[in-house]
Short mmCIF file of C-alpha atoms (C1' of nucleotides) in Angstrom, two decimals:
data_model
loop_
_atom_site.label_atom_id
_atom_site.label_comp_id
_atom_site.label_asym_id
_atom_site.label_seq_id
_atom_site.Cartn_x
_atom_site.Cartn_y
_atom_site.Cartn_z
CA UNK A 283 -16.58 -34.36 9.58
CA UNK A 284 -18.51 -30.81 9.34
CA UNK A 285 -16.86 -29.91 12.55
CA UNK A 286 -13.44 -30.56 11.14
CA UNK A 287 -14.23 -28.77 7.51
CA UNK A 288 -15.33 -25.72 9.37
CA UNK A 289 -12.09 -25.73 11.12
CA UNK A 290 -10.22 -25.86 8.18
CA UNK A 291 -11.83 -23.21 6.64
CA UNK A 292 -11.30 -20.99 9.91
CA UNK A 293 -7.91 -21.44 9.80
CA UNK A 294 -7.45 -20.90 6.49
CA UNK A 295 -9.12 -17.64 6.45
CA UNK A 296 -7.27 -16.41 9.66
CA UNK A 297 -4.19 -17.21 7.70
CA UNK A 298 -4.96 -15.39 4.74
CA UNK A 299 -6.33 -12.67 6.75
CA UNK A 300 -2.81 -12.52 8.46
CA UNK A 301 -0.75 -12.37 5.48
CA UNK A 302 -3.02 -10.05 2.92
CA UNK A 303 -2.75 -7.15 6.22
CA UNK A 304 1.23 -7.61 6.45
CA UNK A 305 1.71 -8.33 2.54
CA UNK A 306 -0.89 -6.82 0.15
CA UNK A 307 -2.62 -8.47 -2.57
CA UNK A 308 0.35 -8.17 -5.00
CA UNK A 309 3.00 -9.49 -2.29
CA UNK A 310 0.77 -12.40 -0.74
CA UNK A 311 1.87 -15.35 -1.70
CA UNK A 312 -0.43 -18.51 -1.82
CA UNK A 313 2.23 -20.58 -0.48
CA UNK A 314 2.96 -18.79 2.38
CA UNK A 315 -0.93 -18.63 3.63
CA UNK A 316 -0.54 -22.55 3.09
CA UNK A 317 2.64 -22.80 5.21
CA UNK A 318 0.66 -20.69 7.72
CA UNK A 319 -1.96 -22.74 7.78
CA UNK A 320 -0.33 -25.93 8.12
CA UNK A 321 -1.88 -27.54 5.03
CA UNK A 322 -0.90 -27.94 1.36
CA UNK A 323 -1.48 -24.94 -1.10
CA UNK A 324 -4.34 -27.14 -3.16
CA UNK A 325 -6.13 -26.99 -0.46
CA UNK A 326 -6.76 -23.70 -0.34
CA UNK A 327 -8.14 -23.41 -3.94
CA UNK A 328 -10.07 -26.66 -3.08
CA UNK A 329 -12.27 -24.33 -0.03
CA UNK A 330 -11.25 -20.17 -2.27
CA UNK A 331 -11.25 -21.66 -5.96
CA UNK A 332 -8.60 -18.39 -6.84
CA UNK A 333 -6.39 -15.79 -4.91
CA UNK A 334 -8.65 -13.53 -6.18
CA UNK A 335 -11.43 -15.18 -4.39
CA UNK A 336 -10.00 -16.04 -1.03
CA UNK A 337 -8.61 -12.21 -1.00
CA UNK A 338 -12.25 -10.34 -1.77
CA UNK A 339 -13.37 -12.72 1.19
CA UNK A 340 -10.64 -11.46 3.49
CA UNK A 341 -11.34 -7.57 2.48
CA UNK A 342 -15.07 -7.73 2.68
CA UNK A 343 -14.96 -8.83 6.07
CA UNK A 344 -11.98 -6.42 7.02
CA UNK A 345 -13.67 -3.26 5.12
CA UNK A 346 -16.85 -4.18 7.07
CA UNK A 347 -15.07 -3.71 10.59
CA UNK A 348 -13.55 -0.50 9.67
CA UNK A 349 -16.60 0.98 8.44
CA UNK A 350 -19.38 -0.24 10.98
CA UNK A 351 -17.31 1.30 13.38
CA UNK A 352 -18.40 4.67 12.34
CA UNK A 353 -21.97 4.16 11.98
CA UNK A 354 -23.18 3.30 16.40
CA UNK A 355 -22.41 6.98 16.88
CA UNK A 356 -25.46 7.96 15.50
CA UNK A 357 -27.94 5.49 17.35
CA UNK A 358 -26.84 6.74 20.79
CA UNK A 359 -28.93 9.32 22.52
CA UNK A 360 -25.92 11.36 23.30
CA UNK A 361 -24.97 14.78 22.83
CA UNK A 362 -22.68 15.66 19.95
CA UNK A 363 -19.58 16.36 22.43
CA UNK A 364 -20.37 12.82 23.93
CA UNK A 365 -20.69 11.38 20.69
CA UNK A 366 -17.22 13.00 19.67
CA UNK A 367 -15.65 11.65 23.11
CA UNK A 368 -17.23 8.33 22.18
CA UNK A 369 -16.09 7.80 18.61
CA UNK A 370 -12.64 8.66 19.50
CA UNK A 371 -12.62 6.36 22.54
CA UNK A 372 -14.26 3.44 20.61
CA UNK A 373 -12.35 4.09 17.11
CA UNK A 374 -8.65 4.38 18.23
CA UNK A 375 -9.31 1.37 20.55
CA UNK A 376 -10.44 -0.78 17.72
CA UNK A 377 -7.39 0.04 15.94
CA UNK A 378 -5.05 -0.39 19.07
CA UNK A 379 -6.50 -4.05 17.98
CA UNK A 380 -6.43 -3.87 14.39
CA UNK A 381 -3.36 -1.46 13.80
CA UNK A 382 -3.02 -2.74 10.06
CA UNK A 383 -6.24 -2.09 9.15
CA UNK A 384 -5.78 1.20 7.51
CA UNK A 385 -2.91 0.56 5.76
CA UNK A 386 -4.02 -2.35 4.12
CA UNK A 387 -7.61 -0.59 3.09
CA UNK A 388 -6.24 2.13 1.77
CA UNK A 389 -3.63 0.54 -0.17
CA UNK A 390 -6.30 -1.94 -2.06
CA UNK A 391 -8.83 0.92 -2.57
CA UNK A 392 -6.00 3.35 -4.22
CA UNK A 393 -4.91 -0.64 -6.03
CA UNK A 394 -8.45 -1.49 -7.34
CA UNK A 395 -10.95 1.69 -7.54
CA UNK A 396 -13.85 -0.39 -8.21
CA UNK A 397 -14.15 -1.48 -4.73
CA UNK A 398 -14.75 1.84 -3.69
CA UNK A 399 -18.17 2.13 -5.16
CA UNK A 400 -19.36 -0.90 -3.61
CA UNK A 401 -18.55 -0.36 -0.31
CA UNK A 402 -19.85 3.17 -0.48
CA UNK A 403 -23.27 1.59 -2.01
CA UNK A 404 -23.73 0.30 1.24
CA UNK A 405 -23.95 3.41 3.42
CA UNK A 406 -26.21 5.48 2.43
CA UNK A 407 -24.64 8.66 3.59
CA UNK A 408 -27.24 11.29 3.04
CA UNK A 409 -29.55 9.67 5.33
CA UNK A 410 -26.63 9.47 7.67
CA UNK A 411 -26.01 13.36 7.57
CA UNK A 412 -29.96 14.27 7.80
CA UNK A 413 -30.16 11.94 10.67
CA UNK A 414 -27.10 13.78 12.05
CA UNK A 415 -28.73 17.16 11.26
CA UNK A 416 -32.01 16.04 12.88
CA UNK A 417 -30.22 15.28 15.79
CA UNK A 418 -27.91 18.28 17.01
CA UNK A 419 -29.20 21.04 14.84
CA UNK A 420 -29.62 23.14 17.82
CA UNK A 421 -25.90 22.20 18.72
CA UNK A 422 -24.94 23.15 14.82
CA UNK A 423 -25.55 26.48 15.67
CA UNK A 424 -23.86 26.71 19.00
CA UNK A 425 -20.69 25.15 17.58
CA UNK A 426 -19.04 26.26 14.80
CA UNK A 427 -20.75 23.86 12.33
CA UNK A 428 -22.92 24.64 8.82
CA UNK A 429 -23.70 22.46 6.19
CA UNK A 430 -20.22 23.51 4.06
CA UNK A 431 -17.81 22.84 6.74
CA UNK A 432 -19.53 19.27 7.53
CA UNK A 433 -17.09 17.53 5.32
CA UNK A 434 -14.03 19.52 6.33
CA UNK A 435 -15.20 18.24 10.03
CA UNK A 436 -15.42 14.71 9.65
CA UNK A 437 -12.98 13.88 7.28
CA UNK A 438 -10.81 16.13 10.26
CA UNK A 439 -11.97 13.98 12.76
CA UNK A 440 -11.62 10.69 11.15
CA UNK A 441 -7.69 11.69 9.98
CA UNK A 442 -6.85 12.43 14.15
CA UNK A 443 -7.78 8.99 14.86
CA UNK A 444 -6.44 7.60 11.49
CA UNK A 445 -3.37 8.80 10.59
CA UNK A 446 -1.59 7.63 13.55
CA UNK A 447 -2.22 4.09 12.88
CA UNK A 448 -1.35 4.83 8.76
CA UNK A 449 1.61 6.47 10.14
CA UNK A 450 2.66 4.67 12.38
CA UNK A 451 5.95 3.33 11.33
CA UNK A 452 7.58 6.46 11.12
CA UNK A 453 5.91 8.23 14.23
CA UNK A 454 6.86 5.04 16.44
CA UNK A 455 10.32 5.82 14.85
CA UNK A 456 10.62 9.47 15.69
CA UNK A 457 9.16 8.90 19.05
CA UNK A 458 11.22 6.29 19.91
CA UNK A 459 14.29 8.71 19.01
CA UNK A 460 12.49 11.71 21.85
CA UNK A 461 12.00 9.22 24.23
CA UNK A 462 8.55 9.43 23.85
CA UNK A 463 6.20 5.69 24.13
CA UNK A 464 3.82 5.26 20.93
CA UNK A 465 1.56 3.12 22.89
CA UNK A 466 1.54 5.58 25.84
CA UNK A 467 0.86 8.30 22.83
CA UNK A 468 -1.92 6.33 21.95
CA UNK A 469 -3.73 6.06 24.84
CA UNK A 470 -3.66 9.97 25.67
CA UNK A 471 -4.51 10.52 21.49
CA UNK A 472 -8.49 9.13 23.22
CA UNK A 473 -8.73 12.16 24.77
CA UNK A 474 -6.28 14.65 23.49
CA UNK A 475 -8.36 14.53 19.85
CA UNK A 476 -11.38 14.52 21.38
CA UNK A 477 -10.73 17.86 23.32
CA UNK A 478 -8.84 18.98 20.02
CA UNK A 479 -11.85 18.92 18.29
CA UNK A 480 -14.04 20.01 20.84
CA UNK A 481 -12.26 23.09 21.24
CA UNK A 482 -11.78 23.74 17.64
CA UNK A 483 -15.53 23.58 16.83
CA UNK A 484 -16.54 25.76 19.84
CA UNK A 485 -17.52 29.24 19.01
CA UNK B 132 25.81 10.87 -27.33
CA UNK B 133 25.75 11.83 -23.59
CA UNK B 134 22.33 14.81 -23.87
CA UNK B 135 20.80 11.31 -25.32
CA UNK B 136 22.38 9.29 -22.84
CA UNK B 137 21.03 11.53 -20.13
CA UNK B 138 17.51 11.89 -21.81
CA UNK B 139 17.29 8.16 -21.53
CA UNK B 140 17.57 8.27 -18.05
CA UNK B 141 15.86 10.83 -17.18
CA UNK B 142 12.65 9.10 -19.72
CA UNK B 143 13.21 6.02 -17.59
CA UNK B 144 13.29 7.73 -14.33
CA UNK B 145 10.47 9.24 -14.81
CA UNK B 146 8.52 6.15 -16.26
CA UNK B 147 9.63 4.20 -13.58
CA UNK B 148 8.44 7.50 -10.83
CA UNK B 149 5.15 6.83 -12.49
CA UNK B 150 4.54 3.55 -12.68
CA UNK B 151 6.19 2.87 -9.19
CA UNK B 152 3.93 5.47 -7.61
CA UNK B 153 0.55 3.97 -9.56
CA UNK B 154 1.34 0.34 -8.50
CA UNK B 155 4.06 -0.02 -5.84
CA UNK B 156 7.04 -1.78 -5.78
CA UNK B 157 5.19 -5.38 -5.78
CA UNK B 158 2.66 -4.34 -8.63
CA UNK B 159 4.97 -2.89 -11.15
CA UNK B 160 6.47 -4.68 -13.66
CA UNK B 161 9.47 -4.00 -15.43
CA UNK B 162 8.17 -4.03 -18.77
CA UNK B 163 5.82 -1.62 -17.72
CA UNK B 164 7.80 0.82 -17.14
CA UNK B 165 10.05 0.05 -19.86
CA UNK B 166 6.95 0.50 -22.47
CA UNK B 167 6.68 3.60 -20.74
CA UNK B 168 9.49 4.86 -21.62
CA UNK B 169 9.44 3.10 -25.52
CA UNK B 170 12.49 1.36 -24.59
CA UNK B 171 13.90 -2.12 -24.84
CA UNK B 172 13.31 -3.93 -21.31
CA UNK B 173 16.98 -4.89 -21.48
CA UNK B 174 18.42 -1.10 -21.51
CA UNK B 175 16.40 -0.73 -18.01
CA UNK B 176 18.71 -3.66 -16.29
CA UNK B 177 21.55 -1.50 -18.21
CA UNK B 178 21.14 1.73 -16.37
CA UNK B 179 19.83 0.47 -13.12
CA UNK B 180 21.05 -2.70 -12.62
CA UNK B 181 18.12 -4.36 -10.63
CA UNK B 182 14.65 -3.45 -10.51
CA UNK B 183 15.67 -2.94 -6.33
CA UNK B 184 18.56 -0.41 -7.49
CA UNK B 185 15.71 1.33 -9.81
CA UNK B 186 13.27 1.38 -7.28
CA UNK B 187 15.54 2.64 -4.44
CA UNK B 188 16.44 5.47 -6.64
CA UNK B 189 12.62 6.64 -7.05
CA UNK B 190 11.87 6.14 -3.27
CA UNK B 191 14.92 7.79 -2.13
CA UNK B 192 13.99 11.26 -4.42
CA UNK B 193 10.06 10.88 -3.21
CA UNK B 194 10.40 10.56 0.27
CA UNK B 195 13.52 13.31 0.69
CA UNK B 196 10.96 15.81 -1.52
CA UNK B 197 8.00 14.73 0.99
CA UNK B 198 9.86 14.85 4.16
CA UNK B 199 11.73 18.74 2.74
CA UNK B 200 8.13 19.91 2.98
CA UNK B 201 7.98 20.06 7.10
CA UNK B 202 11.56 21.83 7.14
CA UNK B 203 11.30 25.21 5.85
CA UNK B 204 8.67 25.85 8.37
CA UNK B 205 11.76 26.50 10.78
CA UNK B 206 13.47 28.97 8.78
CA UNK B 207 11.47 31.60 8.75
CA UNK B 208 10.97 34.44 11.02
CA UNK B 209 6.86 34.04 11.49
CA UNK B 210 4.92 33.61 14.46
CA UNK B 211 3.80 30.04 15.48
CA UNK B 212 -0.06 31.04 14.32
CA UNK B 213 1.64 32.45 10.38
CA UNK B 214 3.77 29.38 10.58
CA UNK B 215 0.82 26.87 11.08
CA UNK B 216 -1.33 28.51 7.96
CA UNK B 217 2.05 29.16 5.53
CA UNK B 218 2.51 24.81 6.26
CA UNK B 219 -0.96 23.72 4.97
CA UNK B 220 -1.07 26.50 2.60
CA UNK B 221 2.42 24.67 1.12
CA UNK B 222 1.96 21.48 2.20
CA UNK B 223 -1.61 20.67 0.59
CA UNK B 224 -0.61 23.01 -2.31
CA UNK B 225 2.28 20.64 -2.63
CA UNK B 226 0.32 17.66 -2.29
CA UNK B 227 -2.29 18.59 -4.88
CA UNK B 228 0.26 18.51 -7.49
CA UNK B 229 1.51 15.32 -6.12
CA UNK B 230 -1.69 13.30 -4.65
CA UNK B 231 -0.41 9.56 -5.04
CA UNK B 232 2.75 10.55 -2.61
CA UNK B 233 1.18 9.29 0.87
CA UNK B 234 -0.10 6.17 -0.17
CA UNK B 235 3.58 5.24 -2.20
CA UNK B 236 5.22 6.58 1.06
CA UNK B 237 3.18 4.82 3.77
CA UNK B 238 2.86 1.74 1.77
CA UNK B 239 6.32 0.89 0.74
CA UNK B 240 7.60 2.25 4.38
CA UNK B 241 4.92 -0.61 6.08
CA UNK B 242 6.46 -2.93 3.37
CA UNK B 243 9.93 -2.81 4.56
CA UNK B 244 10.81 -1.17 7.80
CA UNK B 245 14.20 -0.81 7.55
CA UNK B 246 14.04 2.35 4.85
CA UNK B 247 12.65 3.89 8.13
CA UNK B 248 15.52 4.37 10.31
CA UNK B 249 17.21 5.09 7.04
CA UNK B 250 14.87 7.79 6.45
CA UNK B 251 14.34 9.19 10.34
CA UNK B 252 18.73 9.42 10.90
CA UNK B 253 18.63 11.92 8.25
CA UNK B 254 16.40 14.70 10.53
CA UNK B 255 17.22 15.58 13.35
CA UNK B 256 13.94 15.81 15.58
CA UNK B 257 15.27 16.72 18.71
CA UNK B 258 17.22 19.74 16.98
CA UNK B 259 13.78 20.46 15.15
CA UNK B 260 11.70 20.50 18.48
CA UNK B 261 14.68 22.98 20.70
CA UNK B 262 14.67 25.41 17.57
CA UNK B 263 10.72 25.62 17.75
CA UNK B 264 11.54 25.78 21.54
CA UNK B 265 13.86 28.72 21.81
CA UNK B 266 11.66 30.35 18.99
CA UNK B 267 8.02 30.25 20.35
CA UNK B 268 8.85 30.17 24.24
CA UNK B 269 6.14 32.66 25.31
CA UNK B 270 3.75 31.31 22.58
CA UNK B 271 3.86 27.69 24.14
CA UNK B 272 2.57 29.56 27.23
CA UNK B 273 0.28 31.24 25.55
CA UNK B 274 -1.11 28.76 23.77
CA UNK B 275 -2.30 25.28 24.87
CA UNK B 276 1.27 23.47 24.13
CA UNK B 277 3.22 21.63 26.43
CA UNK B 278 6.38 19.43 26.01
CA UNK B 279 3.76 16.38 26.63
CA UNK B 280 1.59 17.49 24.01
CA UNK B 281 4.02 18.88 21.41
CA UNK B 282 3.60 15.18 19.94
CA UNK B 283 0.13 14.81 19.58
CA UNK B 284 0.19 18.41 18.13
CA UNK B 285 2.50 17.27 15.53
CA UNK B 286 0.88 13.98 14.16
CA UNK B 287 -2.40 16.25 14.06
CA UNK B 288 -1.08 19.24 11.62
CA UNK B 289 0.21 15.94 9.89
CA UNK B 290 -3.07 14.39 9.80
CA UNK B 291 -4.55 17.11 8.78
CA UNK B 292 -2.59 17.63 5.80
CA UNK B 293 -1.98 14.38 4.79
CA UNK B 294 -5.03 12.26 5.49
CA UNK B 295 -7.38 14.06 2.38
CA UNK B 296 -4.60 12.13 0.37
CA UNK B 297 -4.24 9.00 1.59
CA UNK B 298 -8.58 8.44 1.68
CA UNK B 299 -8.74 10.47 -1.40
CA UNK B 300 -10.59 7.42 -3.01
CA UNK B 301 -13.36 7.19 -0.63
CA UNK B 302 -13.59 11.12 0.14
CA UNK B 303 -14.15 11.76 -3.15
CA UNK B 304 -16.28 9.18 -3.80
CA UNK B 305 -18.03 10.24 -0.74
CA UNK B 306 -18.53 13.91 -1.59
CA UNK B 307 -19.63 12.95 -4.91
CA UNK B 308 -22.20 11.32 -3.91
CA UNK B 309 -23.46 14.11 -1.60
CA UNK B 310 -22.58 16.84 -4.07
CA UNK B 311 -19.81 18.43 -3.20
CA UNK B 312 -16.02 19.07 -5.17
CA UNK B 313 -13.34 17.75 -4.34
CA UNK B 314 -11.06 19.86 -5.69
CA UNK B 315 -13.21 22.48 -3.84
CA UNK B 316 -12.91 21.16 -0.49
CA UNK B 317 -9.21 20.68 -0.67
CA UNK B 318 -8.96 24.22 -1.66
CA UNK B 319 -10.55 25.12 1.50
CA UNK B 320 -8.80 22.75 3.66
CA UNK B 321 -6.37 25.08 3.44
CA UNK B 322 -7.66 27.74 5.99
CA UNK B 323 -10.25 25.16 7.46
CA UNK B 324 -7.14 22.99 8.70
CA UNK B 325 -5.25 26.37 9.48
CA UNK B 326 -7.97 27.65 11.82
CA UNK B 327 -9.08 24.37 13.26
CA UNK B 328 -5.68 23.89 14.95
CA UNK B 329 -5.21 27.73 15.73
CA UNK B 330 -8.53 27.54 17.40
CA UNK B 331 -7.99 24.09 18.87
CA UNK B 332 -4.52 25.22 21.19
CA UNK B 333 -5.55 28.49 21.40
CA UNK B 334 -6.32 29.33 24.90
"C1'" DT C 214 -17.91 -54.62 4.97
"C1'" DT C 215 -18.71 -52.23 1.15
"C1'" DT C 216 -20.20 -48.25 -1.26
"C1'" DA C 217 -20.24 -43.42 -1.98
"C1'" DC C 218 -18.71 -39.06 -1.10
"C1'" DA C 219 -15.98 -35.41 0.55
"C1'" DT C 220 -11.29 -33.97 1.89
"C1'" DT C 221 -6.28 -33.76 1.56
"C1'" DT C 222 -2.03 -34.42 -0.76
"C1'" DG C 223 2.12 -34.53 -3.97
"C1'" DA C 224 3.39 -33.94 -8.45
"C1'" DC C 225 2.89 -31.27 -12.21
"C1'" DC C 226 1.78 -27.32 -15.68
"C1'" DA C 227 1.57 -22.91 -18.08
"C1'" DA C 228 2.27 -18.16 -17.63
"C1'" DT C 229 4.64 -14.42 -15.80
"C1'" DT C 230 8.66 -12.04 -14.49
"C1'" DG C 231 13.29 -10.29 -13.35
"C1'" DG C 232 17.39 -10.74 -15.39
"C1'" DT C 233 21.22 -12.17 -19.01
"C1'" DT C 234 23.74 -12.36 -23.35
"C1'" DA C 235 25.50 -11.93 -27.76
"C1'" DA C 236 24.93 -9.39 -31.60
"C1'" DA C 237 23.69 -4.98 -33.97
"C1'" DC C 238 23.95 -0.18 -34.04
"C1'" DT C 239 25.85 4.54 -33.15
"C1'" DA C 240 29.12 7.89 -32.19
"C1'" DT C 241 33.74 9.32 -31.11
"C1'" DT C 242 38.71 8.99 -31.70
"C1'" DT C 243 42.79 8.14 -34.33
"C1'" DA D 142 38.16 5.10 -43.00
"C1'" DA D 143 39.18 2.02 -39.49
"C1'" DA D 144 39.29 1.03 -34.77
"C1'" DT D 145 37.34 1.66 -30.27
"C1'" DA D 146 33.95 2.24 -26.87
"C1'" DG D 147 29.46 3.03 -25.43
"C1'" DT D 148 24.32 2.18 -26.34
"C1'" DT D 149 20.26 -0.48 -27.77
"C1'" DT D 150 17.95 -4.55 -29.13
"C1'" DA D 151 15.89 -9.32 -29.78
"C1'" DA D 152 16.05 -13.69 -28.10
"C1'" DC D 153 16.55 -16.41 -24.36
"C1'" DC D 154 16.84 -18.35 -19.40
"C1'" DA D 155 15.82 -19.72 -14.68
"C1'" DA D 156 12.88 -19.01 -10.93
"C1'" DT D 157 8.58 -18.02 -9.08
"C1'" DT D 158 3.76 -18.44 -8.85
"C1'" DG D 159 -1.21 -19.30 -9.35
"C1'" DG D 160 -3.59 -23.04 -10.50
"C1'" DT D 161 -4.78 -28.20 -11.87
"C1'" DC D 162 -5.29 -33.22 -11.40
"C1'" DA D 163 -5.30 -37.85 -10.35
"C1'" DA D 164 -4.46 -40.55 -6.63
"C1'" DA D 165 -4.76 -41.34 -1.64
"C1'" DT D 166 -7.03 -40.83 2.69
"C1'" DG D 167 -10.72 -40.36 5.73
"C1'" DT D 168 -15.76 -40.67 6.88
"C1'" DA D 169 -20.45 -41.65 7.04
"C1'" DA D 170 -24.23 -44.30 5.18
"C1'" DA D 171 -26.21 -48.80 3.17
#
DNA sequence: TTTACATTTGACCAATTGGTTAAACTATTT
DNA sequence: AAATAGTTTAACCAATTGGTCAAATGTAAA
């Protein structure tokens, strides 16, 4: 039964996807994705023939969410303080969904090197910054923005929406000791980075 | 011989600091670190008991010398604008010499929660945040800071700092691609990061 | 129904790993 | 020098873990 295979394999992925955020590669454990899954631990290497396998399947598809999430900013038609409003908006939402995400990429790309290299293969980032250029060059001027503070920008940028979600135990932890609400933090970070940025670019 | 008995641990301590920060607490092994320090596997287990009582000790000495970093910020007599630029100035400074520190941190703090409150009883945040109070009263007015904001403020100057490290792998990998350093560009962050939040509350 | 094929399982294996132990070694005390 | 106490080692152990395999079960075709 196709229909039943397929369902296997779903839930076995979902599983695995599940524990390889909470655990890591190292502190996975095949038997627990089985548990999870409901079926026995052969099984698994029956549909992922090794750990090793089933894992590179689950951090593919992971590594490709975070990262195509950068990349729509540049098709819109938008100006570069919409764009900015935009990513923000879009990219801390996706994480409100996915807050594990950037723990668990960053751990496995500081655990295995390699990987980096492949997933930067894939987006070809010159193109990406001559597009950009193309784009807003005008803008470049008007803002504070030259070809040697690019990198400075959007590695700035990325961090604001980032580092929460990275960080997250212990800000959680201090806010809940202020009587602050992380998730209420959250939802004002849309705007307040945006407008950080904004204003910190602006000549 | 106790200088030898103390050199011992000190060789292990180190080893295990090392190896602990390279692979994490689920990716070292014991004989690692005990190869490390051209030792017997056995006389680890005879100065720290467990590899938890070994590992606790390394955590507990990283994390107080990461979270010392955001105190002395308080002592001295600066304005808020001098206090911002002497932070990145030591905090990326301190960083650079010890780059694997966010990842260990973040990691092994998403791995088991609990070290958390551990960690967060030992500072008193709401002492912090009255002390920067009563010390930059008319600067909060002056600049864009309010008691609502004073959070997001504080996870960005974090972000800020911190974030470079924790993506080091794919910034660098990044930059090297497009020809740029690094090193170079965390140099820079320095004032970048200073003047991007100056400029970002100012007025 | 029988044949053929894929799927699922329980039992098992070999390697790794944290940890132990008894003996050997070293240094200090008497 | 002999006894005592602390230090280091090699050999070993029990538990965990990724992975295998033959048998059992289910399913679709002949």
């Amino acid at each position: 039964m196709s229909e039943n295979e397929r369902q296997t394999e779903e839930k076995i992925f979902e599983s695995a996807t599940e524990v390889f955020l909470k655990k890591g590669m190292d502190g996975a454990r095949m038997q627990d994705i089985a548990n999870h899954a409901g079926i026995n631990k052969a099984l698994l290497h029956y549909y992922y023939r090794t750990k090793d396998h089933l894992f590179n399947a689950v951090f593919e598809k992971i590594a490709g969410q975070m990262f195509k999430k950068f990349a729509p900013v540049l098709d819109e038609n938008h100006s570069l303080e919409e764009k900015i409003r935009f990513f923000f908006q879009e990219h801390i939402s996706f994480l409100q969904r996915n807050p594990r995400l950037p723990v668990f990429l960053i751990n496995e790309l500081n655990r295995n090197p390699e990987r980096i290299k492949k997933l930067i293969k894939n987006l070809d980032i010159n193109k990406l910054w001559s597009t950009l250029e193309k784009q807003h060059k005008e803008e470049f001027v008007k803002y504070n923005i030259t070809k040697e503070t690019i990198p400075q920008l959007m590695t700035s940028i990325a961090a604001l929406s980032v580092f929460p979600f990275m960080a997250k135990a212990v800000i959680s932890g201090l806010m809940e000791k202020m009587g602050y609400d992380f998730n209420a933090y959250l939802e004002a970070r849309k705007k307040f980075a945006a407008d950080f940025v904004i204003k910190a670019i602006t000549k």
